[in-house]
Tab-separated table of C-alpha atoms (C1' of nucleotides) in Angstrom:
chain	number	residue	atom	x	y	z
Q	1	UNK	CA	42.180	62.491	11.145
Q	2	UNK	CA	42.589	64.262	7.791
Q	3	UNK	CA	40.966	66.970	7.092
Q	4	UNK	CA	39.453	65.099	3.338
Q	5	UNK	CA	38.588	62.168	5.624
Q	6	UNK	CA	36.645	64.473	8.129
Q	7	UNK	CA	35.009	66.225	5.467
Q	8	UNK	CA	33.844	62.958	3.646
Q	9	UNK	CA	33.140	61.512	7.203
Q	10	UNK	CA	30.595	64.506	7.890
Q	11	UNK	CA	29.174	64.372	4.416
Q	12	UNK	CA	28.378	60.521	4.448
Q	13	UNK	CA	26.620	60.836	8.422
Q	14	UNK	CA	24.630	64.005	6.834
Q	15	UNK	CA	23.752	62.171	3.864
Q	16	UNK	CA	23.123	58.884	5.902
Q	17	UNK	CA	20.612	60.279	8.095
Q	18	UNK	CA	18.603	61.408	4.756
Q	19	UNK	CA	18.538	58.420	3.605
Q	20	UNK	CA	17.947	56.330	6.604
Q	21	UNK	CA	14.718	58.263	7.695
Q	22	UNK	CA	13.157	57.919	4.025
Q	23	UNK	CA	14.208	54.110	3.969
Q	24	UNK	CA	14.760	52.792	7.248
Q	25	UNK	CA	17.203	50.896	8.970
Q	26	UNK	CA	17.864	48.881	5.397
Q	27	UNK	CA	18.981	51.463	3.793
Q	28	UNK	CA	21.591	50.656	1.272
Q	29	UNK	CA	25.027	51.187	1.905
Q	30	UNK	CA	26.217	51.672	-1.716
Q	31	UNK	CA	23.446	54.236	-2.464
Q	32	UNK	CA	24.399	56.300	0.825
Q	33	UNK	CA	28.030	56.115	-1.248
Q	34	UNK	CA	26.661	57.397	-4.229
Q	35	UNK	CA	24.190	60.289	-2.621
Q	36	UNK	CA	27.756	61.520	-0.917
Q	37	UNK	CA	29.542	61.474	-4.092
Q	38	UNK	CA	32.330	59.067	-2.728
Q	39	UNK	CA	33.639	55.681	-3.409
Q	40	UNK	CA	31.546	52.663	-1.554
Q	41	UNK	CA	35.124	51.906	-0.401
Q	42	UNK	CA	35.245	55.182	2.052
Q	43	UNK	CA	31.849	54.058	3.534
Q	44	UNK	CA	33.056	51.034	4.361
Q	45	UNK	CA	36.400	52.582	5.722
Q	46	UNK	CA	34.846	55.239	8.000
Q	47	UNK	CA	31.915	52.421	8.972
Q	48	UNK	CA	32.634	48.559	8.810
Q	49	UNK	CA	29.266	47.052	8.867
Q	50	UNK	CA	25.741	48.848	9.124
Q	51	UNK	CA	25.776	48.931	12.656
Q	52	UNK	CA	28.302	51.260	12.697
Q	53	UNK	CA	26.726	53.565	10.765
Q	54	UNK	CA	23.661	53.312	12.049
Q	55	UNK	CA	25.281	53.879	15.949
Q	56	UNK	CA	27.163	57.057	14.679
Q	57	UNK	CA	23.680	58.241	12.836
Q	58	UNK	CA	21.602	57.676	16.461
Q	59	UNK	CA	24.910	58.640	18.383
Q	60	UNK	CA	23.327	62.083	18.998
Q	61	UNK	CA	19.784	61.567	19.456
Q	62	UNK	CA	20.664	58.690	21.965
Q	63	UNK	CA	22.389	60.726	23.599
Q	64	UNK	CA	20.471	63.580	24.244
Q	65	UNK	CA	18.017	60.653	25.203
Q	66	UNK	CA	20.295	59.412	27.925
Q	67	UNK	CA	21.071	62.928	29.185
Q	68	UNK	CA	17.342	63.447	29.803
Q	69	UNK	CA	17.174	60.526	31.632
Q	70	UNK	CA	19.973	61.853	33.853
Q	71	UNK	CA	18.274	65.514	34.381
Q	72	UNK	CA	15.422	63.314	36.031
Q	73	UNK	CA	16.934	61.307	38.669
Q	74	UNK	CA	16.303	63.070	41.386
Q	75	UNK	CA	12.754	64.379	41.159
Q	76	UNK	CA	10.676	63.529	43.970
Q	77	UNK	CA	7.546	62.359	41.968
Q	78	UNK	CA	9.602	59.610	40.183
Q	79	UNK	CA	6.794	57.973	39.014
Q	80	UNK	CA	6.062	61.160	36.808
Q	81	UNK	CA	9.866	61.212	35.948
Q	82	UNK	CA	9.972	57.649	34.926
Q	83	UNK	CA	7.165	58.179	32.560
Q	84	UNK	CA	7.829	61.173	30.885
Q	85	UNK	CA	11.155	60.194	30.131
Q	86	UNK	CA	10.045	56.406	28.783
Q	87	UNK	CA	7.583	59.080	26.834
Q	88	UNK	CA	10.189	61.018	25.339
Q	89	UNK	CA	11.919	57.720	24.350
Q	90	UNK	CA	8.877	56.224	22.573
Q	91	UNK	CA	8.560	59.322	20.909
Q	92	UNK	CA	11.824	58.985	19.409
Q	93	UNK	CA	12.024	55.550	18.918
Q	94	UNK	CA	8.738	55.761	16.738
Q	95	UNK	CA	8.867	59.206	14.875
Q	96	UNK	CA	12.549	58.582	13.625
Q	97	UNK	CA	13.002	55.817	11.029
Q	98	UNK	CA	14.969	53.388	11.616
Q	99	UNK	CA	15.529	54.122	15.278
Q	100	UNK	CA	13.722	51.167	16.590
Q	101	UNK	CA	15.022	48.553	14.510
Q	102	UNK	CA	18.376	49.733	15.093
Q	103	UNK	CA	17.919	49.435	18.828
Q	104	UNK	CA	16.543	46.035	18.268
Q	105	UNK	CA	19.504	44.456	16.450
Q	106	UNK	CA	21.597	45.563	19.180
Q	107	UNK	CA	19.929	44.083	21.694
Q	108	UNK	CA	20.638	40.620	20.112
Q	109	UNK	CA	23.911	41.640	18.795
Q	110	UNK	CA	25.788	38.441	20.068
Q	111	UNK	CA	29.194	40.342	20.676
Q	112	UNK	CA	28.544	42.590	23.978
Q	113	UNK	CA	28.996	46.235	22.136
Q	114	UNK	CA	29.998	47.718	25.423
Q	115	UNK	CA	28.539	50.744	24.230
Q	116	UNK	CA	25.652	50.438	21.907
Q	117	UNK	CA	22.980	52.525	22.380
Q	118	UNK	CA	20.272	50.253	23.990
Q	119	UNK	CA	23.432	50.084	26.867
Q	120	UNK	CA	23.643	53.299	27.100
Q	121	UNK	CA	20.326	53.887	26.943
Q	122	UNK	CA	19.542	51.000	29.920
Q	123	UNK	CA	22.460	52.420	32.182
Q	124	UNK	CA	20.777	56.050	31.992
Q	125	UNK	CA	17.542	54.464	32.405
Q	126	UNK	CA	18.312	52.438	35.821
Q	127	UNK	CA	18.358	55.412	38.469
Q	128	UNK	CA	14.949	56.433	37.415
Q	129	UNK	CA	13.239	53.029	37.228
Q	130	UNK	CA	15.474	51.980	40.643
Q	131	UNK	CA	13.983	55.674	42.467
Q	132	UNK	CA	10.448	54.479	41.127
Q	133	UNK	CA	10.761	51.216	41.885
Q	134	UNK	CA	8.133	50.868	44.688
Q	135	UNK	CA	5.108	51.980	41.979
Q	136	UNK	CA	6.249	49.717	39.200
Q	137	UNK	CA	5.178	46.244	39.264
Q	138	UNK	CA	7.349	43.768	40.744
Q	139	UNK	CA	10.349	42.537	38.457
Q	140	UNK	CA	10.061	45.244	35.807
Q	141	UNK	CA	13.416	45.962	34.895
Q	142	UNK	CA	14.795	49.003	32.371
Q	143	UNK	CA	15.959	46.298	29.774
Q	144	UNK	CA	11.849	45.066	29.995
Q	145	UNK	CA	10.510	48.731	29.452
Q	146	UNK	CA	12.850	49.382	26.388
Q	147	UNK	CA	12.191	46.014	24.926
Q	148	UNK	CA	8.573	47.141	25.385
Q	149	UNK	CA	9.325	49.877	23.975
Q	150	UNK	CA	10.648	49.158	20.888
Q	151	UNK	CA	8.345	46.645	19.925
Q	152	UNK	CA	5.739	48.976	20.039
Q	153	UNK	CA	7.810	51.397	17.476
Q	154	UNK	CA	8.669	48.408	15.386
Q	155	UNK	CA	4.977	47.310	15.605
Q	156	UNK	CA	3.716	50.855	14.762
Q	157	UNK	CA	6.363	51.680	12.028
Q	158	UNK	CA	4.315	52.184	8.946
Q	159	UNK	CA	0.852	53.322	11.039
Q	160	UNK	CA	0.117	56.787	9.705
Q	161	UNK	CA	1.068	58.645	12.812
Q	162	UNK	CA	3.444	56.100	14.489
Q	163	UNK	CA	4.299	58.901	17.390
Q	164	UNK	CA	0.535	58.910	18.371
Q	165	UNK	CA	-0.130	55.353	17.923
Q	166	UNK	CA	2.756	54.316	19.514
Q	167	UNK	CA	2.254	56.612	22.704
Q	168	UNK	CA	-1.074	55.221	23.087
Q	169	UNK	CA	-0.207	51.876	22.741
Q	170	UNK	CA	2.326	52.239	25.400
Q	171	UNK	CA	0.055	54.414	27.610
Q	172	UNK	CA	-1.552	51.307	27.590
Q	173	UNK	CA	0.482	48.650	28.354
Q	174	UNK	CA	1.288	51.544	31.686
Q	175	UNK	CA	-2.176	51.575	33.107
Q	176	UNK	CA	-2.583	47.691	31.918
Q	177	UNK	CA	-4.777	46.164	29.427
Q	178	UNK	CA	-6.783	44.393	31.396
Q	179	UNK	CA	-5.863	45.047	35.490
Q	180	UNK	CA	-6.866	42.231	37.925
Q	181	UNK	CA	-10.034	42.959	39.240
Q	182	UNK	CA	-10.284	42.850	43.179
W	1	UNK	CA	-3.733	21.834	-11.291
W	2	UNK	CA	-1.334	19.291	-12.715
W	3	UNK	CA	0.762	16.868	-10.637
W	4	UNK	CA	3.741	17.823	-10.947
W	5	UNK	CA	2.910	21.887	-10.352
W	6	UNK	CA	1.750	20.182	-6.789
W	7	UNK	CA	4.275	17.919	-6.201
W	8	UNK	CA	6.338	21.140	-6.278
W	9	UNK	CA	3.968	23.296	-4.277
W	10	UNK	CA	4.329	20.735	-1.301
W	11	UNK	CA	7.485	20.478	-1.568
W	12	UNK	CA	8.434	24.303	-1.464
W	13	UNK	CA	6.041	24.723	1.273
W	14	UNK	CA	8.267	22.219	3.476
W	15	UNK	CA	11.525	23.537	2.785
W	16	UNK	CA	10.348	27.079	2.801
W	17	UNK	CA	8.667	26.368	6.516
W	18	UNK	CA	12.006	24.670	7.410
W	19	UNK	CA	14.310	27.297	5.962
W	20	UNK	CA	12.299	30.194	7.379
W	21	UNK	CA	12.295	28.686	10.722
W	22	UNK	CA	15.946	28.600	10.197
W	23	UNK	CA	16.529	32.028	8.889
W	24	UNK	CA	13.785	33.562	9.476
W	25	UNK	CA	11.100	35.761	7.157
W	26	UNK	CA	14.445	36.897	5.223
W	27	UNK	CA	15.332	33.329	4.116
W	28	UNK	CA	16.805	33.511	0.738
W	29	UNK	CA	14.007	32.239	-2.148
W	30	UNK	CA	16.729	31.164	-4.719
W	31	UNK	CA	18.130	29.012	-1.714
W	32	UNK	CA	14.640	27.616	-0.854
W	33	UNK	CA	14.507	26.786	-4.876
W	34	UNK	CA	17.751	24.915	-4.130
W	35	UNK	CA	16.823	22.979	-1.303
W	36	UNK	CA	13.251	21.651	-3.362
W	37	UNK	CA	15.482	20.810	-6.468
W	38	UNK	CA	13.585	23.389	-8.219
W	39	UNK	CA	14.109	26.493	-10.292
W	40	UNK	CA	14.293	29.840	-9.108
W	41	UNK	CA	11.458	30.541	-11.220
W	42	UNK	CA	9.016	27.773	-10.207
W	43	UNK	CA	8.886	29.145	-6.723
W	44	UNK	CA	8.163	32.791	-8.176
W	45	UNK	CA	5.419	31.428	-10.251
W	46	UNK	CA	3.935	29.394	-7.011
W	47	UNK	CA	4.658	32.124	-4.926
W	48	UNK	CA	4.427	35.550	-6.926
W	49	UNK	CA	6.279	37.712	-3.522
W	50	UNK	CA	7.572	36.275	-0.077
W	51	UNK	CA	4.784	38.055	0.833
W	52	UNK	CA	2.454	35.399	-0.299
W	53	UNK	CA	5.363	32.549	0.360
W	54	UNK	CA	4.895	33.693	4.382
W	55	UNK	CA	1.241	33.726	4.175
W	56	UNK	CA	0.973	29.864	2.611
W	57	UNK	CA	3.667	28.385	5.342
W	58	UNK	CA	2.114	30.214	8.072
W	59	UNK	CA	-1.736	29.979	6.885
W	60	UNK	CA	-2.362	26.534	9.157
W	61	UNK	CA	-1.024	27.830	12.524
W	62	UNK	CA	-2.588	30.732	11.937
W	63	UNK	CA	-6.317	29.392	11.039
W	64	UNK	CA	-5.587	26.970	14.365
W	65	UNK	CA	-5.145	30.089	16.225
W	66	UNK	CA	-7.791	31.569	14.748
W	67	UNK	CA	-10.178	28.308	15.489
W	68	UNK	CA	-8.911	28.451	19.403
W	69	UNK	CA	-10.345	32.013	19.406
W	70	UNK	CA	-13.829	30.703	18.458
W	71	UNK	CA	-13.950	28.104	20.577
W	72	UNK	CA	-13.409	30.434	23.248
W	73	UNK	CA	-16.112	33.060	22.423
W	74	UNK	CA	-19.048	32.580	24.758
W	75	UNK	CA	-17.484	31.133	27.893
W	76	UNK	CA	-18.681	32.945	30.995
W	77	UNK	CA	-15.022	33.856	32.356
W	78	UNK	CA	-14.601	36.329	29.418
W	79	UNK	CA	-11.752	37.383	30.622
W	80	UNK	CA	-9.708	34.394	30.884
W	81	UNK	CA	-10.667	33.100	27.648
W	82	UNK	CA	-9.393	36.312	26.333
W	83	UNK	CA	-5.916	36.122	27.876
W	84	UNK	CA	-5.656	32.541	27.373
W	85	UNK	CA	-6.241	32.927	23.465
W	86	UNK	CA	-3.700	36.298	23.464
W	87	UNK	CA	-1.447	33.863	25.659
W	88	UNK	CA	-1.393	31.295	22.819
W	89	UNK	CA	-0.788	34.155	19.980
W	90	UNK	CA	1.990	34.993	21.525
W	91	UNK	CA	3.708	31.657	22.273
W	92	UNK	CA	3.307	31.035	19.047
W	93	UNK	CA	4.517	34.645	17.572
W	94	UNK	CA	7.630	34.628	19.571
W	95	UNK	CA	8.291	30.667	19.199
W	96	UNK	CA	7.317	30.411	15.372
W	97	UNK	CA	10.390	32.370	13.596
W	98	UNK	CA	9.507	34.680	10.863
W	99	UNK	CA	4.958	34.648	11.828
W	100	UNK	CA	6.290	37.953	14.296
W	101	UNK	CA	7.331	39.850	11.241
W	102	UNK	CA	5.318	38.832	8.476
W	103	UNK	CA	2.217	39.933	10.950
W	104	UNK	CA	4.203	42.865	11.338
W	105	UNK	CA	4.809	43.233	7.606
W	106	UNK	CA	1.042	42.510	5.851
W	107	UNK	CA	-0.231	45.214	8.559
W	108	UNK	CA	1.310	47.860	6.911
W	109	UNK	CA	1.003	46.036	3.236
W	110	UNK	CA	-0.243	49.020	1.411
W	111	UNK	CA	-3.143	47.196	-0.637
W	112	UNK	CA	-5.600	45.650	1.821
W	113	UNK	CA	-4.946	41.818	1.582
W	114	UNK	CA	-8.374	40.971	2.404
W	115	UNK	CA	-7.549	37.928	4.049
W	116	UNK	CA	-4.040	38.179	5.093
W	117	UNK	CA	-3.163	36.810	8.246
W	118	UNK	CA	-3.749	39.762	10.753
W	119	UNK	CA	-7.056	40.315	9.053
W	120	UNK	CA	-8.088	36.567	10.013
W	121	UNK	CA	-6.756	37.098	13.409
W	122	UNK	CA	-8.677	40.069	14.046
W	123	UNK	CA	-11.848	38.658	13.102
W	124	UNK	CA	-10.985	35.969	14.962
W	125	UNK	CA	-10.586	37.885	18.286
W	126	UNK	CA	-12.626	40.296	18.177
W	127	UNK	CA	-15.805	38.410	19.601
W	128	UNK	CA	-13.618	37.441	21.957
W	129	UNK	CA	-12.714	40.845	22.741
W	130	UNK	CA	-16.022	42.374	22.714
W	131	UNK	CA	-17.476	39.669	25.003
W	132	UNK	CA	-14.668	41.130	27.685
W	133	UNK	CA	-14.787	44.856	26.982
W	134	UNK	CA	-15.777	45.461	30.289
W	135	UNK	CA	-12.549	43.687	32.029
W	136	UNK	CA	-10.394	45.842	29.370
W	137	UNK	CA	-9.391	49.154	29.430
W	138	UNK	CA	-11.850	51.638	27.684
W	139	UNK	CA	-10.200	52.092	24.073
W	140	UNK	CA	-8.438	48.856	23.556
W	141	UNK	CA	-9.169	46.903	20.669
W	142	UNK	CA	-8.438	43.798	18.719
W	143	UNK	CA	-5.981	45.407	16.563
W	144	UNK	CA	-4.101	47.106	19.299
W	145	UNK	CA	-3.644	43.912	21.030
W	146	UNK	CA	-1.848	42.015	18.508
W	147	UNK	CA	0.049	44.790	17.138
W	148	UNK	CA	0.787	44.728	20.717
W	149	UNK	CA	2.111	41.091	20.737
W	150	UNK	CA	3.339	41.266	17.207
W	151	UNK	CA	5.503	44.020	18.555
W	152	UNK	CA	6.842	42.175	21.740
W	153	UNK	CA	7.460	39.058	19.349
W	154	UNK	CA	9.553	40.872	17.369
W	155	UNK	CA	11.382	42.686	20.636
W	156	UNK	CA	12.171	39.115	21.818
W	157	UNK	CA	13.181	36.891	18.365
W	158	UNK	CA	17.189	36.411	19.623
W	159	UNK	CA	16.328	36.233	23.466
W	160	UNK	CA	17.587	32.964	24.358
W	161	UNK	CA	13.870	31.984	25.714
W	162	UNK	CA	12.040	34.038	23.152
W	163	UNK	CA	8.392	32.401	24.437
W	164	UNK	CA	9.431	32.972	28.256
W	165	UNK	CA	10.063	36.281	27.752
W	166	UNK	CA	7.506	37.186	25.446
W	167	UNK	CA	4.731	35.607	27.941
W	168	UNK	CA	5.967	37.707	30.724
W	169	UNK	CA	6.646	40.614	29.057
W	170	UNK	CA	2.800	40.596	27.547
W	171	UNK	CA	1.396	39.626	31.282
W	172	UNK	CA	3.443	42.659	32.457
W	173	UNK	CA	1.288	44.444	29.951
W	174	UNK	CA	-1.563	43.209	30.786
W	175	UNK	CA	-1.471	43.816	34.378
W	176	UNK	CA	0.199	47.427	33.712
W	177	UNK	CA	3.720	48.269	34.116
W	178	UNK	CA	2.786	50.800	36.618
W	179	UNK	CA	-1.342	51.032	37.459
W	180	UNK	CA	-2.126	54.336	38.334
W	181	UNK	CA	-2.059	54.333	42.322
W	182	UNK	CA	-5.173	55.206	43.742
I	1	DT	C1'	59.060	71.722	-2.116
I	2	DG	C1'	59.461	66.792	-1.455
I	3	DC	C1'	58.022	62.773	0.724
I	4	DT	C1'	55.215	59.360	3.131
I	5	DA	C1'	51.431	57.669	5.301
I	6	DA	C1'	46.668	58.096	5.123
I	7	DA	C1'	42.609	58.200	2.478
I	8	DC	C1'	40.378	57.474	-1.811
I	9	DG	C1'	37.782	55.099	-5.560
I	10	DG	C1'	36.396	51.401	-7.860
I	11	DC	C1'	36.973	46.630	-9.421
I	12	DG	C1'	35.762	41.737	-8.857
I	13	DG	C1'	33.546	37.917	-6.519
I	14	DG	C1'	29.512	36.133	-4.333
I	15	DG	C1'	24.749	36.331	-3.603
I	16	DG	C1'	19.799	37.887	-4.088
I	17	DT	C1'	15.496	39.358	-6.601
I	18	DC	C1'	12.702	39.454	-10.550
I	19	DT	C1'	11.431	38.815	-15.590
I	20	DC	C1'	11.236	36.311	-19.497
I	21	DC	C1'	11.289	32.622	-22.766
I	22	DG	C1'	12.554	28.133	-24.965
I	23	DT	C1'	11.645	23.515	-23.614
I	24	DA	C1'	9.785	19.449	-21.307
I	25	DT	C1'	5.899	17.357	-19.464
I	26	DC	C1'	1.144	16.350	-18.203
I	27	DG	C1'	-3.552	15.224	-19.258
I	28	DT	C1'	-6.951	14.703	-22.520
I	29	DA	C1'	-9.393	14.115	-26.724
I	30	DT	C1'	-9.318	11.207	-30.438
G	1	DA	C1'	-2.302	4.141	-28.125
G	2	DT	C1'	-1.209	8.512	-29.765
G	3	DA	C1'	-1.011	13.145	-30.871
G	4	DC	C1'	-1.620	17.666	-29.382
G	5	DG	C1'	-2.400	21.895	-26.669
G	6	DA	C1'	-2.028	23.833	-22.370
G	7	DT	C1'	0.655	24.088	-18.463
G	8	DA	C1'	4.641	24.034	-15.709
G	9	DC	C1'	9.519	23.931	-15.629
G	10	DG	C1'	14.331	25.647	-15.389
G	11	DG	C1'	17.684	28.738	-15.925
G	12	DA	C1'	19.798	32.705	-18.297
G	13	DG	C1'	20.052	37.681	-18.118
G	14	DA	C1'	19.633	42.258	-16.083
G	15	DC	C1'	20.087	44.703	-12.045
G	16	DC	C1'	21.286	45.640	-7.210
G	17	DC	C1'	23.730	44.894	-2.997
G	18	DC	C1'	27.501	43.706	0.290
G	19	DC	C1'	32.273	43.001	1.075
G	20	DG	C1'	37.452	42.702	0.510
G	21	DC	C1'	41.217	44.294	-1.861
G	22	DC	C1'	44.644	47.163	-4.098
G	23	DG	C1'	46.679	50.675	-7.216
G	24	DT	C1'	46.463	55.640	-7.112
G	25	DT	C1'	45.889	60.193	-5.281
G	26	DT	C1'	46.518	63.655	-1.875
G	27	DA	C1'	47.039	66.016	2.610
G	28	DG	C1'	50.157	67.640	5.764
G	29	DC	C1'	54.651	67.619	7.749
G	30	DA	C1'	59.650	68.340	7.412
DNA sequence: TGCTAAACGGCGGGGGTCTCCGTATCGTAT
DNA sequence: ATACGATACGGAGACCCCCGCCGTTTAGCA
């Protein structure tokens, strides 16, 4: 890679990420161009479409995401683990803009993206939720919990303190709205 | 209002409720003009944003929903009533394309749409609510349980059985994903 | 110091939103 | 039956965005 192309590439995901958390997920393209002070050509050349872009901006943050997830498998109180990592993860997916809807198109991306970020983040996911399985209810599977998940960001999105709301909605749905009574 | 101005508003209504169902709360306006045989502008002048365009196709289901939820206040099995009624908001949220997001949408509208259609809703099902507080967990309200649906809706548009898996994702909620073992 | 392949910028086409205004039409008052 | 004012219509124009393409510049190697 050249070194104008790497510069311009660093610029654009620096200038991206600005942009993205002030406007969302919609951000436009052409303005991200401008902001960087390049042609809307060489945003389209370093990213083809806005998923690209937007996987490069989470790249990172999913990342870390996924590596947490990792660091936990293992623990003996994996009910504790589970949580605290599906915490961290609604945290994310509702304090940073754009996050959650990002996460959402991929999910119903129709090509299979081997590795989007709601893959990556399901394949981290699956030792915890498999070690915890026997205090989760029956049939909950990671692809259900991040789906849960990130409805609740997208639903929370413009509350004025989405992390809060968000966690507390999700709290929620944990202990259950409305348990059977026996 | 003269004849033809509701000739047109019918007319617009259909196609809109047709092309949104299509394409969802995005559907292109100009192309809705198209399909009525009308001018871009007439449809801005019946409908001043898509804001108000969602609200008018939408306003029926949504006042049938909101009628279900008062023929349901006062039954002695509170809490069924309850999750029947949420059962039905979702069906319809996840099998209705474009009601998930424009709920989602005129929640965070900045000015307060006095009646817009999560404001009805919540009226709606709040008796309903209150009548089963004591089946619920301690904190949950109206306004957390459809944001709550609105959310999963939205997590489950391009699943290929959107109302299956919204239905079971919300009675996972409802039971609890993982109840605190005591 | 040349040279070539890679990277760049921006143009043009297609489409969308929103505003505005000249024109056609409806409904009524005569 | 007709004339007239209010009302509704349609589309042009300004602006923005996405996307593909191509002539030009430039980095980096020989």
């Amino acid at each position: 890679m050249r070194a104008d192309a790497q510069r311009n590439y660093a610029r654009l995901l620096a200038v991206a990420e600005e942009e993205i958390a002030l406007n969302g997920a919609d951000a436009s393209l052409e303005q991200i161009a401008r902001l960087a002070g390049v042609g809307s050509g060489t945003v389209r050349r370093h990213f083809p479409n806005r998923h690209a872009l937007l996987a490069a901006v989470f790249r990172d943050r999913v990342e870390t995401l996924c590596a947490h997830a990792r660091d936990r498998v293992g623990r003996p109180d994996t009910r504790a683990a589970l949580l605290e990592w599906l915490g961290e993860v609604t945290t994310s997916a509702a304090t940073i803009r754009g996050l959650a809807m990002a996460l959402n198109r991929d999910r119903s991306a129709d090509t299979e993206h081997e590795h989007c970020a709601t893959t990556q983040l399901t394949e981290a996911g699956e030792p915890l939720v498999r070690q915890a399985a026997g205090v989760l209810a029956p049939g909950v599977t990671v692809a259900d919990l991040l789906a849960l998940i990130t409805g609740i960001a997208l639903a929370t999105e413009d509350h004025p303190d989405p992390a809060g709301e968000a966690g507390r909605l999700f709290a929620l749905t944990v202990a259950g709205l409305s348990p059977e009574p026996r």
